[in-house]
Amino acid sequence: MKILQADYILTCNDDFEIITDGAICFDDTIIEIGKSQTILNKYKDTPVIWAGKNSVLLPGLINTHVHLEFSANTTSLTYGDFIPWLNSVIKNRDAILDAGGAGCMEEQLQKMLHSGTTTLGEISSFGDDFDVCVKTPQKVVYFTELLGSRPDSVDVLFQDFQSKLHHSEDSRSDTFIPAISIHSPYSTHPILAKNALDIARKENYPVSTHFMESTAERDWLDSGTGDFMNFFNAFAPNARPFVNALEYLDLFQDTHTLFTHCTKAHHDEIEKIQKMGGCITHCPVSNRLLNSGRLEIENIDKKMLTLGTDGLSSNLSLSLWDEMRAALMLHYQGDLRLLSRLLLKMSTTQAASALGLNNGALKEKKDADIIALHLPSKLQSLEDLCTQIILHTKVVDKAFINGKEIL
Ligand code: MCF
Ligand code: FE
């Protein structure tokens, strides 16, 4: 048992309470949180760690959508539009994977940890990220990806997917949680998706899918036209979409799914996701680089939102602070303080509930996943706390996962 004491505690609890001059008593979970004086008096012989001048404690950040396997990419992919990007992924994928490898992914995981990300949702396309994700101190919700549209390969693809899923199940632990990713409505055959989602329902796996990310995807699902028509015609003349957008969403009934991007989703689709209890993962930098448009967060129930960086395939950083700073600038119409607060909730408590985890808030009985950071100088107004930490944080001073100090 130990006590962590700081100038400010951003609890990210239901009331978004901020405690000044606060302390947390914890072992692997949080035992009690409150004013320093109360906690220090009550737990007298417990060792105390002082987080320093202008310090802030908050829940470890949770990045709900990452593709670590693309970590070696810097300048190999084409940005500015979705189909040219996708073509460049197909062309350069092997070179990027070869240039990457375990060392490169480990380095990114370390960087993420130093920036305060203690949990991530990893979308695994090939399984190359498996060992590093099992080994890393962070909590990883490991989404084995299912992708493929040729009806004659459905059986082989599904067998391969199931064997990867079983493999991840063998390594399940407190910090490694198997999960399922259905790549997207344009790339995954509905028979494959249905079979995988039956497993998700039965075994209660979290699910992730890319949904309504581009005009090309919108046009293709609505009418079988647009850039995807030309893209698919190169492989299969007269190809047609398998399902429309609402039919695709129907497949996810009674699952816990994170729908990533949704920049081109219509109101009735967002409503359907909400009714199903689904979440939306917002990846603002990726959306800008792939010309996906701006997610209209003002028209969405804010409680549905989580934040993700996507991979280095469509970003220059896997730091959620960089992502929050980008989001602050992208959604310039909104109230700055409210947006800062929302971005922190999207990266903590809302992300935890989307992934089905017992972290993301500093309150009794939650996992002791805690980060400590400091502001560069004294804060003038408590109302600006969220904005100031988003503006100024690059790395954190301390990180605890299940109560163990990792940094
Ligand atoms: O989220 C972005 C853009 N949308 C779709 N896919 C990906 C993203 N970043 C990486 N990907 C991966 C995806 O998981 O790229 C491949 C898939 O394995 C694209 S399909 C050849
Ligand atoms: Fe993605």
Coordinates of C-alpha atoms and ligand atoms in Angstrom, one line a residue:
M1 CA 0.0 0.0 0.0
K2 CA 1.3 3.5 -0.8
I3 CA 0.1 7.1 -1.0
L4 CA 0.6 9.5 -3.9
Q5 CA 0.2 13.2 -3.1
A6 CA -0.1 16.1 -5.5
D7 CA -1.3 19.7 -6.0
Y8 CA -4.3 18.6 -8.1
I9 CA -6.1 15.4 -8.7
L10 CA -8.2 15.1 -11.9
T11 CA -10.4 12.2 -10.8
C12 CA -12.3 11.8 -14.1
N13 CA -15.1 10.4 -12.0
D14 CA -18.8 10.8 -12.8
D15 CA -18.9 14.4 -11.5
F16 CA -15.5 15.2 -13.1
E17 CA -14.3 16.2 -9.6
I18 CA -11.0 18.0 -9.2
I19 CA -9.3 17.8 -5.8
T20 CA -6.8 20.4 -4.8
D21 CA -4.0 19.3 -2.5
G22 CA -5.1 15.7 -2.7
A23 CA -3.8 12.2 -2.1
I24 CA -4.6 8.7 -3.2
C25 CA -4.0 5.6 -1.1
F26 CA -3.7 2.5 -3.2
D27 CA -2.3 -1.0 -3.7
D28 CA -3.3 -2.7 -6.9
T29 CA -6.6 -0.9 -6.7
I30 CA -7.5 2.5 -5.3
I31 CA -8.4 2.3 -1.6
E32 CA -9.2 5.9 -0.9
I33 CA -8.9 9.3 -2.5
G34 CA -9.4 12.7 -0.9
K35 CA -7.7 15.8 0.6
S36 CA -4.1 15.1 1.6
Q37 CA -4.7 15.9 5.2
T38 CA -7.5 13.3 5.5
I39 CA -5.6 10.6 3.7
L40 CA -2.3 11.1 5.5
N41 CA -4.0 11.1 8.9
K42 CA -6.0 8.0 8.2
Y43 CA -3.2 5.9 6.7
K44 CA -0.4 7.0 9.1
D45 CA 2.4 4.5 8.5
T46 CA 2.0 4.2 4.8
P47 CA 4.9 5.5 2.6
V48 CA 4.1 8.7 0.8
I49 CA 5.3 9.7 -2.7
W50 CA 5.1 13.5 -3.3
A51 CA 4.5 14.2 -7.0
G52 CA 6.2 17.6 -6.9
K53 CA 5.5 21.2 -7.5
N54 CA 2.5 22.0 -9.8
S55 CA 1.8 18.3 -10.0
V56 CA -1.4 16.7 -11.4
L57 CA -2.6 13.1 -11.0
L58 CA -5.0 11.6 -13.4
P59 CA -6.0 8.2 -14.6
G60 CA -3.5 6.6 -17.1
L61 CA -4.5 7.5 -20.6
I62 CA -6.3 5.0 -22.9
N63 CA -5.7 5.1 -26.6
T64 CA -8.6 3.0 -28.0
H65 CA -7.3 2.6 -31.6
V66 CA -3.7 1.9 -32.6
H67 CA -2.0 -0.2 -35.4
L68 CA 1.5 -0.8 -34.0
E69 CA 2.4 -3.0 -37.0
F70 CA 2.7 0.1 -39.2
S71 CA 5.1 1.8 -36.7
A72 CA 8.0 1.9 -39.2
N73 CA 6.1 4.3 -41.5
T74 CA 7.1 7.8 -41.9
T75 CA 7.0 9.0 -45.5
S76 CA 6.1 5.8 -47.4
L77 CA 2.3 6.4 -47.6
T78 CA 0.3 8.8 -49.7
Y79 CA -1.9 11.3 -47.8
G80 CA -4.7 13.6 -48.9
D81 CA -7.3 11.1 -50.0
F82 CA -8.5 7.6 -48.9
I83 CA -8.1 5.4 -52.0
P84 CA -4.6 6.7 -52.9
W85 CA -3.6 6.0 -49.3
L86 CA -5.1 2.5 -49.4
N87 CA -3.3 1.8 -52.7
S88 CA 0.0 3.0 -51.1
V89 CA -0.7 0.7 -48.0
I90 CA -1.1 -2.3 -50.3
K91 CA 2.0 -1.4 -52.3
N92 CA 4.3 -0.6 -49.4
R93 CA 2.9 -2.9 -46.6
D94 CA 5.6 -5.5 -46.9
A95 CA 8.4 -3.0 -46.9
I96 CA 6.9 -1.2 -43.9
L97 CA 6.5 -4.5 -42.0
D98 CA 10.0 -5.6 -42.8
A99 CA 11.5 -2.2 -41.7
G100 CA 9.5 -2.4 -38.5
G101 CA 9.6 -5.5 -36.3
A102 CA 9.5 -6.0 -32.6
G103 CA 12.2 -3.4 -31.8
C104 CA 10.4 -0.7 -33.6
M105 CA 7.0 -1.5 -32.0
E106 CA 8.6 -1.8 -28.5
E107 CA 10.1 1.7 -29.0
Q108 CA 6.7 3.1 -29.8
L109 CA 5.1 1.3 -26.8
Q110 CA 7.8 2.9 -24.6
K111 CA 7.1 6.3 -26.1
M112 CA 3.4 5.8 -25.5
L113 CA 4.1 4.9 -21.9
H114 CA 6.3 7.9 -21.4
S115 CA 3.5 10.1 -22.8
G116 CA 1.2 8.6 -20.2
T117 CA -0.7 6.0 -22.2
T118 CA -1.2 3.0 -19.8
T119 CA -3.8 1.2 -21.9
L120 CA -4.2 0.7 -25.6
G121 CA -6.6 -1.0 -28.1
E122 CA -4.3 -2.6 -30.6
I123 CA -5.7 -3.6 -34.0
S124 CA -3.6 -6.5 -35.1
S125 CA -3.7 -7.1 -38.9
F126 CA -1.0 -9.8 -39.1
G127 CA 0.0 -10.9 -35.6
D128 CA 3.5 -9.5 -35.8
D129 CA 2.6 -7.3 -32.8
F130 CA 1.6 -10.3 -30.6
D131 CA 4.8 -10.9 -28.5
V132 CA 5.4 -7.2 -27.8
C133 CA 1.8 -6.7 -26.8
V134 CA 1.9 -9.7 -24.4
K135 CA 5.2 -8.5 -22.9
T136 CA 4.6 -4.7 -22.6
P137 CA 3.7 -3.4 -19.1
Q138 CA 0.7 -1.5 -20.5
K139 CA -2.8 -3.0 -20.6
V140 CA -3.5 -4.1 -24.2
V141 CA -6.9 -4.9 -25.6
Y142 CA -5.7 -7.0 -28.5
F143 CA -8.1 -6.9 -31.5
T144 CA -7.4 -9.7 -33.9
E145 CA -8.5 -8.4 -37.3
L146 CA -10.7 -10.2 -39.7
L147 CA -10.5 -9.0 -43.3
G148 CA -11.4 -10.5 -46.7
S149 CA -14.1 -10.4 -49.3
R150 CA -13.6 -13.3 -51.7
P151 CA -16.4 -15.8 -51.1
D152 CA -14.2 -18.7 -52.1
S153 CA -11.6 -17.8 -49.4
V154 CA -14.1 -17.3 -46.5
D155 CA -13.4 -20.7 -44.9
V156 CA -9.6 -20.4 -45.0
L157 CA -9.7 -16.8 -43.7
F158 CA -12.0 -17.7 -40.9
Q159 CA -9.8 -20.6 -39.8
D160 CA -6.8 -18.4 -39.8
F161 CA -8.7 -15.8 -37.7
Q162 CA -9.9 -18.4 -35.2
S163 CA -6.5 -19.8 -34.7
K164 CA -5.1 -16.3 -34.1
L165 CA -7.9 -15.6 -31.7
H166 CA -7.3 -18.9 -29.8
H167 CA -3.6 -18.0 -29.7
S168 CA -4.4 -14.7 -28.1
E169 CA -6.7 -16.4 -25.6
D170 CA -3.8 -18.6 -24.4
S171 CA -2.0 -15.4 -23.3
R172 CA -4.9 -13.7 -21.6
S173 CA -3.9 -11.9 -18.4
D174 CA -4.6 -8.9 -16.3
T175 CA -2.8 -6.8 -18.9
F176 CA -3.6 -8.7 -22.2
I177 CA -7.2 -8.9 -23.2
P178 CA -8.2 -10.7 -26.4
A179 CA -10.8 -9.0 -28.7
I180 CA -12.1 -9.0 -32.2
S181 CA -11.8 -6.5 -35.1
I182 CA -13.9 -6.6 -38.2
H183 CA -12.0 -4.4 -40.6
S184 CA -14.8 -2.6 -42.4
P185 CA -18.0 -2.9 -44.3
Y186 CA -16.2 -2.6 -47.7
S187 CA -13.5 -5.2 -46.9
T188 CA -15.0 -7.9 -44.8
H189 CA -17.5 -10.4 -46.2
P190 CA -20.7 -10.4 -44.0
I191 CA -20.6 -14.1 -43.6
L192 CA -17.1 -13.8 -42.0
A193 CA -18.3 -10.8 -39.9
K194 CA -21.4 -12.7 -38.7
N195 CA -19.4 -15.7 -37.6
A196 CA -16.9 -13.7 -35.8
L197 CA -19.6 -11.6 -34.1
D198 CA -21.3 -14.7 -32.9
I199 CA -18.1 -15.6 -31.1
A200 CA -17.9 -12.0 -29.7
R201 CA -21.4 -12.3 -28.3
K202 CA -20.9 -15.8 -26.9
E203 CA -17.5 -15.0 -25.3
N204 CA -18.1 -11.3 -24.5
Y205 CA -15.2 -10.0 -26.6
P206 CA -14.9 -6.3 -27.2
V207 CA -15.2 -5.5 -30.9
S208 CA -13.7 -2.8 -33.1
T209 CA -14.5 -1.9 -36.7
H210 CA -13.7 1.0 -39.1
F211 CA -16.9 2.6 -40.2
M212 CA -17.8 5.4 -42.6
E213 CA -14.4 6.9 -43.0
S214 CA -14.4 8.2 -46.5
T215 CA -16.6 9.5 -49.3
A216 CA -15.5 6.5 -51.3
E217 CA -16.9 4.2 -48.6
R218 CA -20.2 6.2 -48.4
D219 CA -20.7 6.1 -52.2
W220 CA -19.8 2.4 -52.4
L221 CA -22.2 1.3 -49.6
D222 CA -25.0 3.7 -50.7
S223 CA -24.9 2.9 -54.4
G224 CA -22.0 0.7 -55.5
T225 CA -20.4 3.8 -57.2
G226 CA -17.4 6.1 -56.6
D227 CA -13.7 5.5 -56.1
F228 CA -14.3 2.1 -54.5
M229 CA -16.1 0.9 -57.7
N230 CA -12.9 1.5 -59.7
F231 CA -10.7 0.1 -56.9
F232 CA -12.7 -3.2 -56.7
N233 CA -13.3 -3.5 -60.5
A234 CA -9.5 -4.0 -60.9
F235 CA -9.8 -7.2 -58.9
A236 CA -13.4 -8.3 -59.6
P237 CA -15.4 -6.7 -62.5
N238 CA -19.0 -6.1 -61.6
A239 CA -18.3 -6.2 -57.8
R240 CA -21.2 -4.9 -55.7
P241 CA -21.3 -3.9 -52.0
F242 CA -22.2 -6.8 -49.7
V243 CA -24.5 -4.7 -47.5
N244 CA -25.6 -1.1 -47.0
A245 CA -24.5 0.9 -43.9
L246 CA -27.6 0.1 -41.7
E247 CA -27.4 -3.6 -42.7
Y248 CA -23.7 -3.6 -41.7
L249 CA -24.6 -2.1 -38.3
D250 CA -27.3 -4.7 -37.8
L251 CA -24.6 -7.4 -37.6
F252 CA -23.2 -5.8 -34.4
Q253 CA -26.4 -6.0 -32.4
D254 CA -25.7 -7.2 -28.8
T255 CA -22.0 -6.7 -29.0
H256 CA -19.8 -4.1 -27.3
T257 CA -18.4 -2.4 -30.4
L258 CA -16.1 0.7 -31.0
F259 CA -16.9 2.2 -34.4
T260 CA -13.8 4.0 -35.6
H261 CA -14.0 7.3 -37.6
C262 CA -17.7 7.6 -38.6
T263 CA -16.9 11.0 -40.2
K264 CA -19.3 10.2 -43.1
A265 CA -21.9 8.4 -41.0
H266 CA -25.5 9.8 -41.2
H267 CA -27.5 10.8 -38.2
D268 CA -29.7 7.6 -38.3
E269 CA -26.5 5.5 -38.3
I270 CA -25.1 7.3 -35.3
E271 CA -28.4 6.9 -33.6
K272 CA -28.4 3.2 -34.3
I273 CA -24.9 2.8 -32.9
Q274 CA -26.1 4.7 -29.8
K275 CA -29.2 2.5 -29.4
M276 CA -27.0 -0.6 -29.6
G277 CA -24.8 0.8 -26.8
G278 CA -21.9 1.2 -29.2
C279 CA -19.1 3.8 -29.0
I280 CA -17.4 6.0 -31.6
T281 CA -13.6 6.3 -31.7
H282 CA -12.5 9.7 -33.0
C283 CA -9.1 9.9 -34.7
P284 CA -8.8 13.5 -35.7
V285 CA -5.2 13.5 -37.1
S286 CA -5.8 10.3 -39.3
N287 CA -9.1 11.9 -40.5
R288 CA -7.2 15.0 -41.6
L289 CA -4.4 13.1 -43.4
L290 CA -6.8 10.8 -45.3
N291 CA -9.2 13.6 -46.1
S292 CA -12.0 11.9 -44.1
G293 CA -13.6 15.2 -43.0
R294 CA -14.3 16.4 -39.5
L295 CA -16.4 14.3 -37.1
E296 CA -19.2 16.5 -36.1
I297 CA -18.9 15.9 -32.4
E298 CA -21.4 18.6 -31.6
N299 CA -24.1 16.4 -33.2
I300 CA -23.2 13.3 -31.3
D301 CA -24.0 12.3 -27.7
K302 CA -20.6 13.1 -26.2
K303 CA -20.7 10.1 -23.9
M304 CA -20.3 7.8 -26.9
L305 CA -16.9 9.2 -27.8
T306 CA -13.4 7.8 -27.2
L307 CA -10.1 9.1 -28.7
G308 CA -7.6 7.1 -30.8
T309 CA -4.4 8.0 -32.7
D310 CA -4.8 5.3 -35.3
G311 CA -1.4 3.9 -36.4
L312 CA 1.7 5.7 -37.7
S313 CA 0.2 4.7 -41.1
S314 CA -2.0 7.8 -40.7
N315 CA -0.4 9.8 -38.0
L316 CA 3.0 11.3 -36.9
S317 CA 2.6 10.4 -33.3
L318 CA 1.0 7.9 -31.0
S319 CA 0.8 10.4 -28.1
L320 CA -2.8 11.1 -26.9
W321 CA -1.6 14.6 -25.8
D322 CA -0.6 15.3 -29.5
E323 CA -4.0 14.0 -30.5
M324 CA -5.9 16.1 -28.0
R325 CA -4.0 19.2 -29.1
A326 CA -4.9 18.5 -32.7
A327 CA -8.6 18.0 -31.7
L328 CA -8.6 21.3 -29.8
M329 CA -7.6 23.1 -33.0
L330 CA -9.8 21.0 -35.3
H331 CA -13.0 21.6 -33.4
Y332 CA -12.4 25.4 -33.1
Q333 CA -16.1 26.3 -32.9
G334 CA -16.7 24.7 -29.5
D335 CA -16.2 26.1 -26.0
L336 CA -12.5 25.6 -25.2
R337 CA -12.8 24.5 -21.6
L338 CA -15.7 22.1 -22.3
L339 CA -13.8 20.6 -25.2
S340 CA -10.7 20.1 -23.1
R341 CA -12.7 18.3 -20.4
L342 CA -14.4 16.2 -23.0
L343 CA -11.1 15.2 -24.6
L344 CA -9.8 14.0 -21.2
K345 CA -12.9 12.0 -20.6
M346 CA -12.6 10.5 -24.1
S347 CA -9.1 9.4 -23.2
T348 CA -9.9 8.0 -19.7
T349 CA -13.3 7.0 -18.3
Q350 CA -15.2 6.8 -21.6
A351 CA -12.4 4.8 -23.2
A352 CA -12.3 2.4 -20.2
S353 CA -16.0 1.7 -20.4
A354 CA -15.9 1.3 -24.2
L355 CA -13.2 -1.4 -23.7
G356 CA -14.9 -3.0 -20.7
L357 CA -12.0 -2.2 -18.3
N358 CA -12.0 -1.3 -14.6
N359 CA -9.7 1.7 -15.0
G360 CA -9.9 5.2 -16.4
A361 CA -11.1 7.0 -13.2
L362 CA -9.5 7.7 -9.9
K363 CA -12.1 6.4 -7.4
E364 CA -12.3 3.6 -4.9
K365 CA -12.1 0.0 -6.2
K366 CA -10.8 1.1 -9.7
D367 CA -7.5 -0.4 -10.9
A368 CA -4.7 1.9 -9.7
D369 CA -3.7 3.0 -13.2
I370 CA -2.4 6.5 -12.4
I371 CA -0.1 9.0 -14.1
A372 CA 1.6 12.0 -12.5
L373 CA 2.7 15.1 -14.5
H374 CA 3.4 18.7 -13.7
L375 CA 2.5 22.0 -15.2
P376 CA 5.5 24.2 -16.2
S377 CA 4.4 26.9 -13.6
K378 CA 1.7 27.8 -11.2
L379 CA -1.9 27.5 -12.4
Q380 CA -3.9 30.8 -12.2
S381 CA -7.4 29.5 -12.6
L382 CA -8.6 26.0 -11.8
E383 CA -11.1 26.3 -14.7
D384 CA -8.1 26.2 -17.1
L385 CA -6.6 23.0 -15.6
C386 CA -7.7 20.6 -18.4
T387 CA -6.7 23.0 -21.2
Q388 CA -3.3 23.8 -19.7
I389 CA -2.4 20.1 -19.2
I390 CA -3.4 19.4 -22.7
L391 CA -1.4 22.3 -24.0
H392 CA 1.8 21.6 -22.0
T393 CA 2.2 17.9 -21.5
K394 CA 4.6 15.9 -23.6
V395 CA 5.8 13.3 -21.1
V396 CA 4.7 12.3 -17.7
D397 CA 6.8 12.0 -14.5
K398 CA 5.3 8.8 -13.1
A399 CA 3.1 6.0 -14.3
F400 CA 1.5 3.2 -12.2
I401 CA -0.4 0.2 -13.7
N402 CA -2.3 -2.0 -11.3
G403 CA -0.5 0.0 -8.5
K404 CA 3.0 -0.9 -9.8
E405 CA 5.3 1.9 -10.6
I406 CA 6.3 1.4 -14.3
L407 CA 8.3 4.5 -15.1
Ligands
MCF1 O1 -7.8 3.5 -39.6 C1 -6.9 3.6 -40.7 C2 -7.7 3.8 -42.0 N1 -8.7 2.9 -42.2 C3 -8.5 1.5 -42.4 N2 -7.5 0.8 -42.1 C4 -6.4 1.1 -41.4 C5 -6.0 2.4 -40.8 N3 -4.8 2.3 -40.4 C6 -4.3 1.1 -40.7 N4 -5.2 0.4 -41.3 C7 -5.0 -1.0 -41.7 C8 -6.1 -2.0 -41.6 O2 -6.3 -2.5 -40.3 O3 -4.6 -1.1 -43.0 C9 -5.1 -2.2 -43.6 C10 -5.9 -3.0 -42.6 O4 -5.1 -4.1 -42.1 C11 -5.9 -1.7 -44.8 S1 -6.6 -2.8 -45.8 C12 -5.3 -3.4 -46.9
FE2 FE -7.5 2.3 -38.0

